[in-house]
C-alpha positions as semicolon CSV with decimal commas, in nm:
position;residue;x (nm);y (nm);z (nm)
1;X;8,861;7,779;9,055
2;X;9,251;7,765;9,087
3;X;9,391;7,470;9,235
4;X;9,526;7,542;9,533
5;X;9,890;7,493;9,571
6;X;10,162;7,578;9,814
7;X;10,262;7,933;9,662
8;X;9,895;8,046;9,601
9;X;9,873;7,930;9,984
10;X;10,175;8,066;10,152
11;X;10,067;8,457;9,981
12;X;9,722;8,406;10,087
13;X;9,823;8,376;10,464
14;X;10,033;8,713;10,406
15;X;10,415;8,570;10,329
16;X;10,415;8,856;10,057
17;X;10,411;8,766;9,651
18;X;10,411;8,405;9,561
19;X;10,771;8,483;9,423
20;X;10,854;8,556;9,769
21;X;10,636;8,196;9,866
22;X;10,838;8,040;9,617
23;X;11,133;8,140;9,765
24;X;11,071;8,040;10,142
25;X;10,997;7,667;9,981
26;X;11,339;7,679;9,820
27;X;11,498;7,778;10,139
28;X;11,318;7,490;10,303
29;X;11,170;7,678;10,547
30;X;10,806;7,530;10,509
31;X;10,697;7,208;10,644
32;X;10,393;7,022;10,665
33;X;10,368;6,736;10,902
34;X;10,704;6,728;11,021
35;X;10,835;6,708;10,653
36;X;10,975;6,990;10,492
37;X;10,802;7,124;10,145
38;X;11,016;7,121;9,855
39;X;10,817;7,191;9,567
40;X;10,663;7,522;9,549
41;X;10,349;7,446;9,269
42;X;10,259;7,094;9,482
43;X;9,880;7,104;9,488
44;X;9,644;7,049;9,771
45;X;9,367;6,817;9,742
46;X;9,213;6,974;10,058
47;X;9,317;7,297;10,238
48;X;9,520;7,164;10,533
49;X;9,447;7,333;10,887
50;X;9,803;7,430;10,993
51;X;10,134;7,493;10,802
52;X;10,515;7,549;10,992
53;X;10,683;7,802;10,838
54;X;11,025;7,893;10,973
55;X;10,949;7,683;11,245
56;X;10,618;7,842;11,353
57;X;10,280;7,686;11,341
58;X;10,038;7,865;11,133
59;X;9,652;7,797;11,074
60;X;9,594;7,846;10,729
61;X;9,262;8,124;10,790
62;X;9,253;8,371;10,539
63;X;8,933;8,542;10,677
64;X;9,064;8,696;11,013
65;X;8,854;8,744;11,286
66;X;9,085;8,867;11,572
67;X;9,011;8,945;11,989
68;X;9,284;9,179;12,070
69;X;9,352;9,353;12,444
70;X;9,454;9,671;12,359
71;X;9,669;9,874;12,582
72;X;9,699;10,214;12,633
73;X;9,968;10,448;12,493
74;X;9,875;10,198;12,139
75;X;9,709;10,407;11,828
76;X;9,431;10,239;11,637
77;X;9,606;10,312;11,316
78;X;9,862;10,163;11,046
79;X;10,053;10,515;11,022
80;X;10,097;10,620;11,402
81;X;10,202;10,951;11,505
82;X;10,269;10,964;11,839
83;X;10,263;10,575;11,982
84;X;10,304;10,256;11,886
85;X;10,056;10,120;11,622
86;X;9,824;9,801;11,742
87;X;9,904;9,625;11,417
88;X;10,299;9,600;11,583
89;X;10,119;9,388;11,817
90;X;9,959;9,128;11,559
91;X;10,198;8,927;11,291
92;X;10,333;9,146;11,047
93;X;10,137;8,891;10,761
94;X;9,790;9,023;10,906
95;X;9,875;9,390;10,770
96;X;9,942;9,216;10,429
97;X;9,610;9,056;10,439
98;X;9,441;9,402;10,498
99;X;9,358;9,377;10,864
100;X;9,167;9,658;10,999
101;X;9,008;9,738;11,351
102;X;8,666;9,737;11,409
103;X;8,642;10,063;11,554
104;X;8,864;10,222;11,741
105;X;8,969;10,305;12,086
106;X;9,161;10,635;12,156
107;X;9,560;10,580;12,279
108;X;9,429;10,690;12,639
109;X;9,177;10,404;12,665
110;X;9,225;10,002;12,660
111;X;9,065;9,673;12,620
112;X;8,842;9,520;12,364
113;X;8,926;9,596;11,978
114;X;8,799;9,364;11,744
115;X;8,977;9,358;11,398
116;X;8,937;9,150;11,026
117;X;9,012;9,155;10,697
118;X;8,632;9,146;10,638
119;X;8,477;9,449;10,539
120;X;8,134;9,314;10,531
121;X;8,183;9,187;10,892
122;X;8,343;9,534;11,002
123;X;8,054;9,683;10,876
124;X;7,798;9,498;11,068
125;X;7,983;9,562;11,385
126;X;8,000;9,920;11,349
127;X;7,664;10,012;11,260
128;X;7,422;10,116;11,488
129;X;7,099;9,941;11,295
130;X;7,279;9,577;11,437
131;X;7,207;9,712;11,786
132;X;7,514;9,586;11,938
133;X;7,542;9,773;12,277
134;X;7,949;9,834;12,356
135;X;8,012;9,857;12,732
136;X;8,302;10,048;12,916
137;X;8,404;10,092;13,252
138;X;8,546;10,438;13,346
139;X;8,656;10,571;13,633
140;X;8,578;10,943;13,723
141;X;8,769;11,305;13,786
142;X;8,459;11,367;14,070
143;X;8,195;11,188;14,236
144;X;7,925;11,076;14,023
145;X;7,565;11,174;14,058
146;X;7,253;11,041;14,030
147;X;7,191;11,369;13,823
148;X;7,468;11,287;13,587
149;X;7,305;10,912;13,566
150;X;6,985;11,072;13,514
151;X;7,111;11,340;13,199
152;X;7,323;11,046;13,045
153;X;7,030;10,779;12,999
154;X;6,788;11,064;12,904
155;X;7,051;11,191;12,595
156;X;7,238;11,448;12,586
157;X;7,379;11,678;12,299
158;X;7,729;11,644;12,157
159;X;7,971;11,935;11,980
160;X;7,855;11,864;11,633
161;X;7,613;11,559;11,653
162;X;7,266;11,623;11,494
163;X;7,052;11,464;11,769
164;X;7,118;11,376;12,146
165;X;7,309;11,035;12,239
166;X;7,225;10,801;12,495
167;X;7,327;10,557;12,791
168;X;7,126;10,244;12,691
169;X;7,229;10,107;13,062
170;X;7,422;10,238;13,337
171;X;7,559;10,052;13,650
172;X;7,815;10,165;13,950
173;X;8,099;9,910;14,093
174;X;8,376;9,948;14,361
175;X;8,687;9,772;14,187
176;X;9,037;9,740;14,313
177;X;9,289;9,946;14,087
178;X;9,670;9,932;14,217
179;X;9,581;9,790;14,538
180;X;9,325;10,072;14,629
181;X;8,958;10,066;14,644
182;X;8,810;10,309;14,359
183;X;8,438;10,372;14,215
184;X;8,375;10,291;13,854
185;X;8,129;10,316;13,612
186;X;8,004;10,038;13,381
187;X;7,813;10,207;13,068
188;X;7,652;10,100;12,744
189;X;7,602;10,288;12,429
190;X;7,452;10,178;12,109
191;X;7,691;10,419;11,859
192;X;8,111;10,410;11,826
193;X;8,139;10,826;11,755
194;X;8,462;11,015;11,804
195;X;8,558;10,969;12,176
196;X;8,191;10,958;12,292
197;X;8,206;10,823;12,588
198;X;8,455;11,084;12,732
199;X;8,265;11,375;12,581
200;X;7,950;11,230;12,728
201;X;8,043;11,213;13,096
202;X;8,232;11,575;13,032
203;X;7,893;11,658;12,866
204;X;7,721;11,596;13,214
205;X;8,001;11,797;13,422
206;X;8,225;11,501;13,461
207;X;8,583;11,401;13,370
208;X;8,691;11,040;13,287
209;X;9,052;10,931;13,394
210;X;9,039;10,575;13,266
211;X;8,848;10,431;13,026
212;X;8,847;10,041;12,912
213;X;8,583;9,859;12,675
214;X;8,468;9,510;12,833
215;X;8,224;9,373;12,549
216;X;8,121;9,439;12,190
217;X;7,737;9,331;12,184
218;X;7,748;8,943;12,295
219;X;8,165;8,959;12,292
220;X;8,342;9,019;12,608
221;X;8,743;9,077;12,644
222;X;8,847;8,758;12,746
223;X;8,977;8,786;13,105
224;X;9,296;8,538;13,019
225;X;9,485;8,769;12,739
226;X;9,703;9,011;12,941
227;X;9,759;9,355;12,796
228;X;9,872;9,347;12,423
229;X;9,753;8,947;12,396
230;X;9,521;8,870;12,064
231;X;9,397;8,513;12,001
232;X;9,067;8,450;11,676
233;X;8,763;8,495;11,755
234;X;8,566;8,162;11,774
235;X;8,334;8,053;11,524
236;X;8,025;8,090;11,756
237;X;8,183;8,487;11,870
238;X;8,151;8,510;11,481
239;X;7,839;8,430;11,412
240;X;7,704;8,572;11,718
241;X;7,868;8,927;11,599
242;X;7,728;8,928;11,221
């Protein structure tokens, strides 16, 4: 294995080619310790946790594992169309390390989106056989039924799905939303298809207004990042996830 030394470093935590590592070293831009790096090929005995790099602190992770709260009006994609993308709201070196999100959430919905640069850990996360359960809480068009609650944890058929989908739990809260009292829904489904948690309430003669995911199996949004905050995923989120 390569010895690992400040350029191979520097362009495997995303600050582009190691010509373009080499040349924040020679504009003395990276320190370690409180002493600025002068030497571009130096080697590292062992990996050190953090580097500064133009005066930021960074932890050298190469495998990202990242908690983002995702606002709404925010497109889970690299190429947006119509909104800003979510990877504006992550450091530009994350895109250069391949970031994806785990799943997506539509630009009318918010909260928990998961995202790495792992594709065996995406993997895991989205499919089904892991039997993670993702739970949102919606708020509704009309009033909602015990008949609707009924239909949606018996299955019901979607516009081009082979087989019917299913509530796997389904629970009813009174929150406070802009300083008024409104009902909500907490649900949990077991799949991540295309909007399916909008077409299944519409599927039951219902109409969602606002939609936000909470957890991801085990995972919940953590309560302290405010709209458009990220922080990694701890190692026991990690392992609890794959």
């Amino acid at each position: 294995m390569p010895a690992l030394t400040l350029e191979r470093l520097l362009a495997g935590l995303g600050f582009g080619s190691r010509k373009d590592a080499r040349g924040l070293v020679r504009m003395g831009l990276v320190e370690l310790n409180g002493d600025v790096l002068e030497d571009p090929f130096m080697e590292f005995a062992e990996r050190p946790e953090t580097i500064t790099v133009n005066g930021e602190e960074i932890p050298t992770v190469e495998k990202l594992y990242v908690m983002l709260h995702k606002p709404t009006d925010v497109e889970c994609s690299h190429n947006a169309r119509d909104h800003k993308s979510v990877y504006e709201l992550l450091p530009d070196r994350f895109t250069a390390m391949g970031i994806q999100s785990v799943g997506r959430l539509d630009a009318d919905s918010e909260g928990l989106l998961l995202l790495s640069n792992q594709g065996d850990f995406i993997h895991r996360v989205e499919s089904p056989k892991k039997g993670l359960l993702k739970r949102y809480r919606v708020t509704l068009a009309r009033p909602f039924t015990e008949a609707q609650k009924a239909e949606l944890l018996k299955g019901v058929m979607l516009k081009d799905e082979r087989r019917p989908v299913l509530a796997h739990e389904i629970s009813e809260e009174r929150i406070v939303v802009d300083g008024a009292e409104v009902d909500s829904v907490v649900i949990s489904i077991g799949e991540g298809l295309y909007h399916q948690v909008r077409r299944m309430f519409a599927a039951v003669g219902n109409h969602v207004v606002t939609l936000s995911r909470e957890a991801i199996g085990p995972v919940e949004l953590d309560t302290t990042l405010g709209k458009g905050g990220w922080r990694f995923l701890t190692e026991e989120e990690v392992a609890k996830l794959s």
